[in-house]
Amino acid sequence: MSRLREILKERLGCHLLEYEVPEHANTVKYSLGGMTITSLGVLIVSGILLAQFYHPTPERANSSIHFLMDQVYLGWFLRGIHFWAGEILTVTVILHMARIFFTASYKNPREVNWLIGVGLLGLMITLMFTGTVLKWDQEAYEALDHFLWVAAKFGIFGAPLTEKFSPGVPLLSRVYMAHISLLPIITILLLGLHLFYVKYHKLSSKPGGAGNTQTIKFTQHTAYLRRAGVGAFTLICLLALVIAPPLGNTPVFGLEVTKPPWQFVWIYALENLWIPSLIAAPFLISVGLVSIPFVDRSPETDPKKRPIAMVILWGSLLLFAILVLWGKFTTMTHTM
């Protein structure tokens, strides 16, 4: 058996994984990216299975999901896994980026990888949004209606994102194709580039340069990531077993009576204060995230010596939490 293992390692190039990484790689906060990849993998596999039962037309989309939930053996569990994998991914992505900012791992020479990470965050948000629309219940219809309002404000540049761009083809079908093909392809390519630069620049040191002398083999780190991935998958399965994802009936066009999922409800709160927040807030956040490695050029990585950065980090997380709670309890003050 050991001889066979050696042959396979030689043929498959597994020995290339025997390089050194810092010992602190085997901690939860430095493994959040790996947990995110696990959740993404679960989303892709479960999404492929779900696609076998989905009809991407306004007339049949919602009923096909109800059929999956009620008639297909373990269909409710499969959809639950897909839904909760997305929820777990949201949390791990936020925590992963917060850890990167906390440890200043976006600084020289990792600026490009931070920008790639911001791009991946945008793709994750877009995948969550399109996934919400595919349910085609009242919540999905209203989410798409808000999106179309934004697209209309961009005139000719937003036209490709509206139904007018391809008359006769339901916009829901185009959203479906983006969700299952275009967005995942771009995500996987960008993720591959992201991992390449992690390998190229090596895992970032602990803040302040303390305690970085101990190293382990990368294969030991992948073993830790597998255990973390199993833990994340177990949590996803447990949540899928006990909490069913929301699903309404076919939407009533023209009504606006629901609120978006918690990942987007923060902007709902801002929208009630100023409707153009739908455009302004995502733009300002994107500009802010992209500018971070270019504004903060100091080589200092110790969070205790970066008080302004820490105020921005904890203040942003607190503001996000407040807006989510506010959005949950805010009464609608307008319609699109």
mmCIF file of C-alpha atoms in Angstrom:
data_model
loop_
_atom_site.group_PDB
_atom_site.id
_atom_site.type_symbol
_atom_site.label_atom_id
_atom_site.label_comp_id
_atom_site.label_asym_id
_atom_site.label_seq_id
_atom_site.Cartn_x
_atom_site.Cartn_y
_atom_site.Cartn_z
ATOM 1 C CA MET A 1 0.000 0.000 0.000
ATOM 2 C CA SER A 2 2.822 2.409 0.888
ATOM 3 C CA ARG A 3 4.501 1.599 -2.444
ATOM 4 C CA LEU A 4 1.257 2.375 -4.309
ATOM 5 C CA ARG A 5 0.944 5.640 -2.393
ATOM 6 C CA GLU A 6 4.448 6.654 -3.407
ATOM 7 C CA ILE A 7 3.746 5.805 -7.046
ATOM 8 C CA LEU A 8 0.582 7.888 -7.048
ATOM 9 C CA LYS A 9 2.329 10.809 -5.350
ATOM 10 C CA GLU A 10 5.049 10.714 -7.987
ATOM 11 C CA ARG A 11 2.649 10.379 -10.922
ATOM 12 C CA LEU A 12 0.192 13.001 -9.691
ATOM 13 C CA GLY A 13 2.796 15.448 -8.413
ATOM 14 C CA CYS A 14 1.444 15.352 -4.849
ATOM 15 C CA HIS A 15 4.977 15.870 -3.531
ATOM 16 C CA LEU A 16 4.671 19.479 -4.680
ATOM 17 C CA LEU A 17 2.276 20.044 -1.771
ATOM 18 C CA GLU A 18 4.983 19.257 0.760
ATOM 19 C CA TYR A 19 6.076 22.874 1.160
ATOM 20 C CA GLU A 20 6.256 24.822 4.399
ATOM 21 C CA VAL A 21 3.539 27.154 5.695
ATOM 22 C CA PRO A 22 3.332 29.035 9.008
ATOM 23 C CA GLU A 23 2.017 26.977 11.895
ATOM 24 C CA HIS A 24 -0.740 29.500 12.570
ATOM 25 C CA ALA A 25 -2.334 28.371 9.280
ATOM 26 C CA ASN A 26 -3.968 25.609 11.341
ATOM 27 C CA THR A 27 -6.309 27.938 13.195
ATOM 28 C CA VAL A 28 -9.953 28.745 12.566
ATOM 29 C CA LYS A 29 -9.418 32.383 11.606
ATOM 30 C CA TYR A 30 -6.777 31.458 9.006
ATOM 31 C CA SER A 31 -8.993 28.684 7.628
ATOM 32 C CA LEU A 32 -12.101 30.770 6.941
ATOM 33 C CA GLY A 33 -11.188 30.934 3.251
ATOM 34 C CA GLY A 34 -11.057 27.142 3.123
ATOM 35 C CA MET A 35 -14.477 26.915 4.797
ATOM 36 C CA THR A 36 -15.819 29.341 2.213
ATOM 37 C CA ILE A 37 -14.506 27.119 -0.584
ATOM 38 C CA THR A 38 -16.202 24.117 1.064
ATOM 39 C CA SER A 39 -19.526 25.960 1.130
ATOM 40 C CA LEU A 40 -19.033 27.014 -2.494
ATOM 41 C CA GLY A 41 -18.370 23.398 -3.472
ATOM 42 C CA VAL A 42 -21.563 22.298 -1.705
ATOM 43 C CA LEU A 43 -23.464 25.046 -3.514
ATOM 44 C CA ILE A 44 -22.151 23.941 -6.909
ATOM 45 C CA VAL A 45 -22.902 20.239 -6.398
ATOM 46 C CA SER A 46 -26.347 20.821 -4.867
ATOM 47 C CA GLY A 47 -27.107 23.437 -7.529
ATOM 48 C CA ILE A 48 -26.362 20.955 -10.322
ATOM 49 C CA LEU A 49 -28.820 18.520 -8.735
ATOM 50 C CA LEU A 50 -31.461 21.193 -8.177
ATOM 51 C CA ALA A 51 -31.204 22.290 -11.813
ATOM 52 C CA GLN A 52 -32.572 18.895 -12.871
ATOM 53 C CA PHE A 53 -35.971 19.805 -11.416
ATOM 54 C CA TYR A 54 -36.181 23.537 -12.153
ATOM 55 C CA HIS A 55 -38.198 25.169 -14.951
ATOM 56 C CA PRO A 56 -36.756 28.665 -15.623
ATOM 57 C CA THR A 57 -39.971 30.296 -16.841
ATOM 58 C CA PRO A 58 -42.264 32.647 -14.904
ATOM 59 C CA GLU A 59 -45.184 30.261 -15.384
ATOM 60 C CA ARG A 60 -43.500 27.171 -13.931
ATOM 61 C CA ALA A 61 -40.523 28.291 -11.837
ATOM 62 C CA ASN A 62 -42.270 28.562 -8.480
ATOM 63 C CA SER A 63 -44.397 25.442 -8.960
ATOM 64 C CA SER A 64 -41.329 23.414 -9.943
ATOM 65 C CA ILE A 65 -39.676 24.268 -6.625
ATOM 66 C CA HIS A 66 -42.846 23.351 -4.729
ATOM 67 C CA PHE A 67 -42.856 20.058 -6.632
ATOM 68 C CA LEU A 68 -39.239 19.472 -5.614
ATOM 69 C CA MET A 69 -40.054 20.196 -1.986
ATOM 70 C CA ASP A 70 -43.247 18.122 -1.820
ATOM 71 C CA GLN A 71 -42.902 15.315 -4.362
ATOM 72 C CA VAL A 72 -39.212 14.553 -4.986
ATOM 73 C CA TYR A 73 -37.595 12.152 -2.515
ATOM 74 C CA LEU A 74 -35.427 14.247 -0.153
ATOM 75 C CA GLY A 75 -35.938 17.237 -2.427
ATOM 76 C CA TRP A 76 -36.657 19.412 0.612
ATOM 77 C CA PHE A 77 -33.332 18.336 2.119
ATOM 78 C CA LEU A 78 -31.423 19.042 -1.086
ATOM 79 C CA ARG A 79 -32.853 22.552 -1.317
ATOM 80 C CA GLY A 80 -32.141 23.075 2.366
ATOM 81 C CA ILE A 81 -28.499 22.137 1.840
ATOM 82 C CA HIS A 82 -28.228 24.595 -1.061
ATOM 83 C CA PHE A 83 -29.866 27.376 0.949
ATOM 84 C CA TRP A 84 -27.864 26.886 4.140
ATOM 85 C CA ALA A 85 -24.596 26.494 2.250
ATOM 86 C CA GLY A 86 -25.247 29.985 0.906
ATOM 87 C CA GLU A 87 -25.951 31.284 4.411
ATOM 88 C CA ILE A 88 -22.773 29.745 5.836
ATOM 89 C CA LEU A 89 -20.770 31.054 2.875
ATOM 90 C CA THR A 90 -22.056 34.575 3.561
ATOM 91 C CA VAL A 91 -20.856 34.428 7.160
ATOM 92 C CA THR A 92 -17.447 32.915 6.355
ATOM 93 C CA VAL A 93 -16.828 35.419 3.533
ATOM 94 C CA ILE A 94 -17.551 38.353 5.856
ATOM 95 C CA LEU A 95 -15.360 36.902 8.613
ATOM 96 C CA HIS A 96 -12.598 36.040 6.123
ATOM 97 C CA MET A 97 -12.428 39.573 4.766
ATOM 98 C CA ALA A 98 -12.591 40.983 8.294
ATOM 99 C CA ARG A 99 -9.623 38.777 9.258
ATOM 100 C CA ILE A 100 -7.676 39.922 6.196
ATOM 101 C CA PHE A 101 -8.311 43.543 7.150
ATOM 102 C CA PHE A 102 -7.552 42.911 10.847
ATOM 103 C CA THR A 103 -4.180 41.318 10.091
ATOM 104 C CA ALA A 104 -3.405 43.833 7.296
ATOM 105 C CA SER A 105 -2.899 40.967 4.861
ATOM 106 C CA TYR A 106 -3.968 43.241 1.998
ATOM 107 C CA LYS A 107 -0.729 45.190 2.162
ATOM 108 C CA ASN A 108 2.368 44.914 -0.043
ATOM 109 C CA PRO A 109 2.794 42.569 -1.879
ATOM 110 C CA ARG A 110 -0.794 41.299 -1.661
ATOM 111 C CA GLU A 111 -2.720 44.277 -3.060
ATOM 112 C CA VAL A 112 -3.745 42.442 -6.246
ATOM 113 C CA ASN A 113 -5.082 39.483 -4.313
ATOM 114 C CA TRP A 114 -7.167 41.812 -2.148
ATOM 115 C CA LEU A 115 -8.718 43.242 -5.330
ATOM 116 C CA ILE A 116 -9.415 39.715 -6.574
ATOM 117 C CA GLY A 117 -11.050 38.990 -3.223
ATOM 118 C CA VAL A 118 -13.257 42.065 -3.598
ATOM 119 C CA GLY A 119 -14.243 40.807 -7.047
ATOM 120 C CA LEU A 120 -15.103 37.407 -5.570
ATOM 121 C CA LEU A 121 -17.208 39.116 -2.909
ATOM 122 C CA GLY A 122 -19.138 40.914 -5.652
ATOM 123 C CA LEU A 123 -19.689 37.628 -7.472
ATOM 124 C CA MET A 124 -20.914 35.941 -4.279
ATOM 125 C CA ILE A 125 -23.412 38.758 -3.726
ATOM 126 C CA THR A 126 -24.598 38.514 -7.334
ATOM 127 C CA LEU A 127 -25.001 34.740 -7.035
ATOM 128 C CA MET A 128 -27.043 35.193 -3.851
ATOM 129 C CA PHE A 129 -29.235 37.788 -5.541
ATOM 130 C CA THR A 130 -29.883 35.701 -8.653
ATOM 131 C CA GLY A 131 -30.537 32.662 -6.472
ATOM 132 C CA THR A 132 -33.159 34.641 -4.561
ATOM 133 C CA VAL A 133 -34.868 35.658 -7.804
ATOM 134 C CA LEU A 134 -35.049 32.056 -9.056
ATOM 135 C CA LYS A 135 -37.573 31.142 -6.316
ATOM 136 C CA TRP A 136 -40.000 33.374 -8.186
ATOM 137 C CA ASP A 137 -42.218 34.070 -5.211
ATOM 138 C CA GLN A 138 -43.272 37.508 -3.982
ATOM 139 C CA GLU A 139 -39.878 38.208 -2.434
ATOM 140 C CA ALA A 140 -38.104 37.196 -5.643
ATOM 141 C CA TYR A 141 -40.366 39.324 -7.838
ATOM 142 C CA GLU A 142 -39.856 42.405 -5.668
ATOM 143 C CA ALA A 143 -36.076 41.869 -5.589
ATOM 144 C CA LEU A 144 -36.008 41.752 -9.385
ATOM 145 C CA ASP A 145 -38.267 44.803 -9.570
ATOM 146 C CA HIS A 146 -35.787 46.787 -7.469
ATOM 147 C CA PHE A 147 -32.950 45.589 -9.677
ATOM 148 C CA LEU A 148 -34.783 46.685 -12.827
ATOM 149 C CA TRP A 149 -35.344 50.117 -11.288
ATOM 150 C CA VAL A 150 -31.582 50.441 -10.799
ATOM 151 C CA ALA A 151 -30.834 49.152 -14.317
ATOM 152 C CA ALA A 152 -33.234 51.703 -15.794
ATOM 153 C CA LYS A 153 -31.300 54.538 -14.127
ATOM 154 C CA PHE A 154 -28.216 53.593 -16.148
ATOM 155 C CA GLY A 155 -30.016 54.100 -19.458
ATOM 156 C CA ILE A 156 -28.337 52.389 -22.409
ATOM 157 C CA PHE A 157 -25.718 50.822 -20.126
ATOM 158 C CA GLY A 158 -28.405 49.110 -18.057
ATOM 159 C CA ALA A 159 -30.439 48.005 -21.077
ATOM 160 C CA PRO A 160 -28.696 44.565 -21.403
ATOM 161 C CA LEU A 161 -29.988 43.773 -17.911
ATOM 162 C CA THR A 162 -33.642 44.375 -18.769
ATOM 163 C CA GLU A 163 -36.313 42.444 -20.647
ATOM 164 C CA LYS A 164 -36.130 44.919 -23.546
ATOM 165 C CA PHE A 165 -32.702 43.564 -24.484
ATOM 166 C CA SER A 166 -34.120 40.230 -25.685
ATOM 167 C CA PRO A 167 -37.858 40.482 -26.440
ATOM 168 C CA GLY A 168 -39.672 37.171 -26.158
ATOM 169 C CA VAL A 169 -37.143 35.655 -23.751
ATOM 170 C CA PRO A 170 -38.252 35.836 -20.095
ATOM 171 C CA LEU A 171 -35.811 37.758 -17.950
ATOM 172 C CA LEU A 172 -36.086 34.966 -15.392
ATOM 173 C CA SER A 173 -34.560 32.555 -17.919
ATOM 174 C CA ARG A 174 -31.605 34.895 -18.431
ATOM 175 C CA VAL A 175 -31.159 35.243 -14.675
ATOM 176 C CA TYR A 176 -31.153 31.443 -14.448
ATOM 177 C CA MET A 177 -28.481 31.079 -17.142
ATOM 178 C CA ALA A 178 -26.319 33.686 -15.409
ATOM 179 C CA HIS A 179 -26.758 31.884 -12.090
ATOM 180 C CA ILE A 180 -25.821 28.413 -13.342
ATOM 181 C CA SER A 181 -23.212 29.212 -15.994
ATOM 182 C CA LEU A 182 -21.716 32.694 -16.433
ATOM 183 C CA LEU A 183 -21.333 33.637 -12.765
ATOM 184 C CA PRO A 184 -19.979 30.242 -11.579
ATOM 185 C CA ILE A 185 -17.468 30.115 -14.453
ATOM 186 C CA ILE A 186 -16.127 33.585 -13.646
ATOM 187 C CA THR A 187 -16.103 32.733 -9.931
ATOM 188 C CA ILE A 188 -14.104 29.529 -10.410
ATOM 189 C CA LEU A 189 -11.572 31.265 -12.668
ATOM 190 C CA LEU A 190 -11.147 34.134 -10.234
ATOM 191 C CA LEU A 191 -10.937 31.745 -7.296
ATOM 192 C CA GLY A 192 -8.168 29.835 -9.052
ATOM 193 C CA LEU A 193 -6.260 33.098 -9.525
ATOM 194 C CA HIS A 194 -6.893 33.994 -5.884
ATOM 195 C CA LEU A 195 -5.421 30.674 -4.698
ATOM 196 C CA PHE A 196 -2.462 31.069 -7.044
ATOM 197 C CA TYR A 197 -1.525 34.372 -5.423
ATOM 198 C CA VAL A 198 -2.002 32.907 -1.933
ATOM 199 C CA LYS A 199 0.576 30.293 -2.918
ATOM 200 C CA TYR A 200 2.817 32.825 -4.682
ATOM 201 C CA HIS A 201 2.893 35.383 -1.856
ATOM 202 C CA LYS A 202 2.629 32.711 0.866
ATOM 203 C CA LEU A 203 0.277 32.849 3.824
ATOM 204 C CA SER A 204 0.544 36.179 5.608
ATOM 205 C CA SER A 205 2.471 36.411 8.860
ATOM 206 C CA LYS A 206 0.869 37.077 12.196
ATOM 207 C CA PRO A 207 0.317 40.792 12.886
ATOM 208 C CA GLY A 208 3.422 42.471 14.223
ATOM 209 C CA GLY A 209 5.701 39.651 13.045
ATOM 210 C CA ALA A 210 5.475 37.737 16.321
ATOM 211 C CA GLY A 211 5.539 33.968 16.559
ATOM 212 C CA ASN A 212 6.270 33.207 12.915
ATOM 213 C CA THR A 213 9.227 30.836 13.288
ATOM 214 C CA GLN A 214 7.265 27.572 13.499
ATOM 215 C CA THR A 215 6.190 25.944 10.238
ATOM 216 C CA ILE A 216 4.224 22.889 9.147
ATOM 217 C CA LYS A 217 3.796 21.057 5.864
ATOM 218 C CA PHE A 218 1.038 22.313 3.604
ATOM 219 C CA THR A 219 -0.409 18.786 3.612
ATOM 220 C CA GLN A 220 -0.946 19.175 7.359
ATOM 221 C CA HIS A 221 -2.821 22.381 6.642
ATOM 222 C CA THR A 222 -4.997 20.678 4.014
ATOM 223 C CA ALA A 223 -5.802 17.963 6.578
ATOM 224 C CA TYR A 224 -6.950 20.706 8.964
ATOM 225 C CA LEU A 225 -8.994 22.296 6.172
ATOM 226 C CA ARG A 226 -10.664 18.953 5.453
ATOM 227 C CA ARG A 227 -11.716 18.664 9.086
ATOM 228 C CA ALA A 228 -12.985 22.239 9.046
ATOM 229 C CA GLY A 229 -14.839 21.506 5.803
ATOM 230 C CA VAL A 230 -16.467 18.430 7.308
ATOM 231 C CA GLY A 231 -17.547 20.558 10.263
ATOM 232 C CA ALA A 232 -19.043 23.194 7.966
ATOM 233 C CA PHE A 233 -20.833 20.549 5.878
ATOM 234 C CA THR A 234 -22.201 18.881 9.018
ATOM 235 C CA LEU A 235 -23.580 22.213 10.203
ATOM 236 C CA ILE A 236 -25.164 22.802 6.789
ATOM 237 C CA CYS A 237 -26.853 19.379 6.899
ATOM 238 C CA LEU A 238 -28.114 19.894 10.454
ATOM 239 C CA LEU A 239 -29.607 23.273 9.561
ATOM 240 C CA ALA A 240 -31.199 21.779 6.427
ATOM 241 C CA LEU A 241 -32.810 19.087 8.592
ATOM 242 C CA VAL A 242 -34.385 21.417 11.143
ATOM 243 C CA ILE A 243 -35.039 24.742 9.367
ATOM 244 C CA ALA A 244 -36.731 24.837 5.964
ATOM 245 C CA PRO A 245 -35.671 27.702 3.650
ATOM 246 C CA PRO A 246 -38.406 30.258 2.907
ATOM 247 C CA LEU A 247 -40.598 29.746 -0.155
ATOM 248 C CA GLY A 248 -43.772 31.612 -1.040
ATOM 249 C CA ASN A 249 -46.261 31.168 -3.850
ATOM 250 C CA THR A 250 -46.271 32.651 -7.353
ATOM 251 C CA PRO A 251 -45.928 36.462 -7.037
ATOM 252 C CA VAL A 252 -48.696 38.989 -7.443
ATOM 253 C CA PHE A 253 -47.322 41.574 -9.844
ATOM 254 C CA GLY A 254 -47.489 45.192 -8.773
ATOM 255 C CA LEU A 255 -47.472 44.521 -5.031
ATOM 256 C CA GLU A 256 -44.584 45.316 -2.695
ATOM 257 C CA VAL A 257 -45.145 43.606 0.638
ATOM 258 C CA THR A 258 -41.977 41.634 1.478
ATOM 259 C CA LYS A 259 -38.469 42.290 2.678
ATOM 260 C CA PRO A 260 -35.249 40.893 1.170
ATOM 261 C CA PRO A 261 -33.049 38.261 2.866
ATOM 262 C CA TRP A 262 -30.790 39.487 5.663
ATOM 263 C CA GLN A 263 -27.836 39.735 3.270
ATOM 264 C CA PHE A 264 -29.680 42.568 1.491
ATOM 265 C CA VAL A 265 -32.039 43.926 4.134
ATOM 266 C CA TRP A 266 -29.434 46.485 5.253
ATOM 267 C CA ILE A 267 -29.845 48.342 1.979
ATOM 268 C CA TYR A 268 -33.627 48.138 2.435
ATOM 269 C CA ALA A 269 -33.194 50.276 5.566
ATOM 270 C CA LEU A 270 -31.070 52.810 3.688
ATOM 271 C CA GLU A 271 -33.533 52.802 0.812
ATOM 272 C CA ASN A 272 -36.300 53.902 3.169
ATOM 273 C CA LEU A 273 -34.203 56.940 4.055
ATOM 274 C CA TRP A 274 -33.188 57.733 0.468
ATOM 275 C CA ILE A 275 -34.259 55.628 -2.503
ATOM 276 C CA PRO A 276 -31.061 56.278 -4.554
ATOM 277 C CA SER A 277 -29.190 54.387 -1.795
ATOM 278 C CA LEU A 278 -29.861 51.361 -3.990
ATOM 279 C CA ILE A 279 -27.236 52.786 -6.335
ATOM 280 C CA ALA A 280 -25.098 54.972 -4.073
ATOM 281 C CA ALA A 281 -24.471 52.501 -1.218
ATOM 282 C CA PRO A 282 -23.069 49.597 -3.309
ATOM 283 C CA PHE A 283 -20.971 52.050 -5.341
ATOM 284 C CA LEU A 284 -19.450 53.716 -2.266
ATOM 285 C CA ILE A 285 -18.775 50.376 -0.572
ATOM 286 C CA SER A 286 -17.090 49.030 -3.713
ATOM 287 C CA VAL A 287 -14.904 52.123 -4.064
ATOM 288 C CA GLY A 288 -14.015 51.933 -0.371
ATOM 289 C CA LEU A 289 -12.996 48.274 -0.517
ATOM 290 C CA VAL A 290 -10.963 48.719 -3.700
ATOM 291 C CA SER A 291 -9.125 51.758 -2.317
ATOM 292 C CA ILE A 292 -8.056 50.169 1.005
ATOM 293 C CA PRO A 293 -4.635 48.794 -0.059
ATOM 294 C CA PHE A 294 -3.820 52.027 -1.896
ATOM 295 C CA VAL A 295 -4.845 54.372 0.918
ATOM 296 C CA ASP A 296 -3.225 52.374 3.718
ATOM 297 C CA ARG A 297 0.389 52.161 2.536
ATOM 298 C CA SER A 298 1.994 51.849 5.967
ATOM 299 C CA PRO A 299 3.972 48.608 6.511
ATOM 300 C CA GLU A 300 2.511 48.301 10.033
ATOM 301 C CA THR A 301 0.382 45.165 10.543
ATOM 302 C CA ASP A 302 -0.132 45.113 14.307
ATOM 303 C CA PRO A 303 -3.808 45.989 14.948
ATOM 304 C CA LYS A 304 -2.856 47.650 18.251
ATOM 305 C CA LYS A 305 -0.793 50.156 16.276
ATOM 306 C CA ARG A 306 -3.511 50.752 13.664
ATOM 307 C CA PRO A 307 -6.282 52.420 15.710
ATOM 308 C CA ILE A 308 -7.929 54.170 12.752
ATOM 309 C CA ALA A 309 -8.130 50.911 10.780
ATOM 310 C CA MET A 310 -9.622 49.122 13.790
ATOM 311 C CA VAL A 311 -12.243 51.841 14.265
ATOM 312 C CA ILE A 312 -13.172 51.472 10.579
ATOM 313 C CA LEU A 313 -13.362 47.674 10.841
ATOM 314 C CA TRP A 314 -15.424 47.389 14.017
ATOM 315 C CA GLY A 315 -17.493 50.450 13.118
ATOM 316 C CA SER A 316 -18.360 48.964 9.708
ATOM 317 C CA LEU A 317 -19.349 45.602 11.215
ATOM 318 C CA LEU A 318 -21.444 47.326 13.885
ATOM 319 C CA LEU A 319 -23.125 49.580 11.310
ATOM 320 C CA PHE A 320 -23.902 46.554 9.130
ATOM 321 C CA ALA A 321 -25.470 44.731 12.093
ATOM 322 C CA ILE A 322 -27.522 47.796 13.050
ATOM 323 C CA LEU A 323 -28.770 48.271 9.481
ATOM 324 C CA VAL A 324 -29.723 44.574 9.227
ATOM 325 C CA LEU A 325 -31.740 44.784 12.452
ATOM 326 C CA TRP A 326 -33.190 48.135 11.437
ATOM 327 C CA GLY A 327 -34.194 46.769 8.061
ATOM 328 C CA LYS A 328 -35.888 43.791 9.713
ATOM 329 C CA PHE A 329 -38.127 46.086 11.756
ATOM 330 C CA THR A 330 -38.456 49.015 9.359
ATOM 331 C CA THR A 331 -41.872 49.733 7.881
ATOM 332 C CA MET A 332 -41.915 50.301 4.129
ATOM 333 C CA THR A 333 -42.324 53.976 3.248
ATOM 334 C CA HIS A 334 -42.445 53.804 -0.556
ATOM 335 C CA THR A 335 -42.892 51.581 -3.608
ATOM 336 C CA MET A 336 -40.687 51.360 -6.640
#
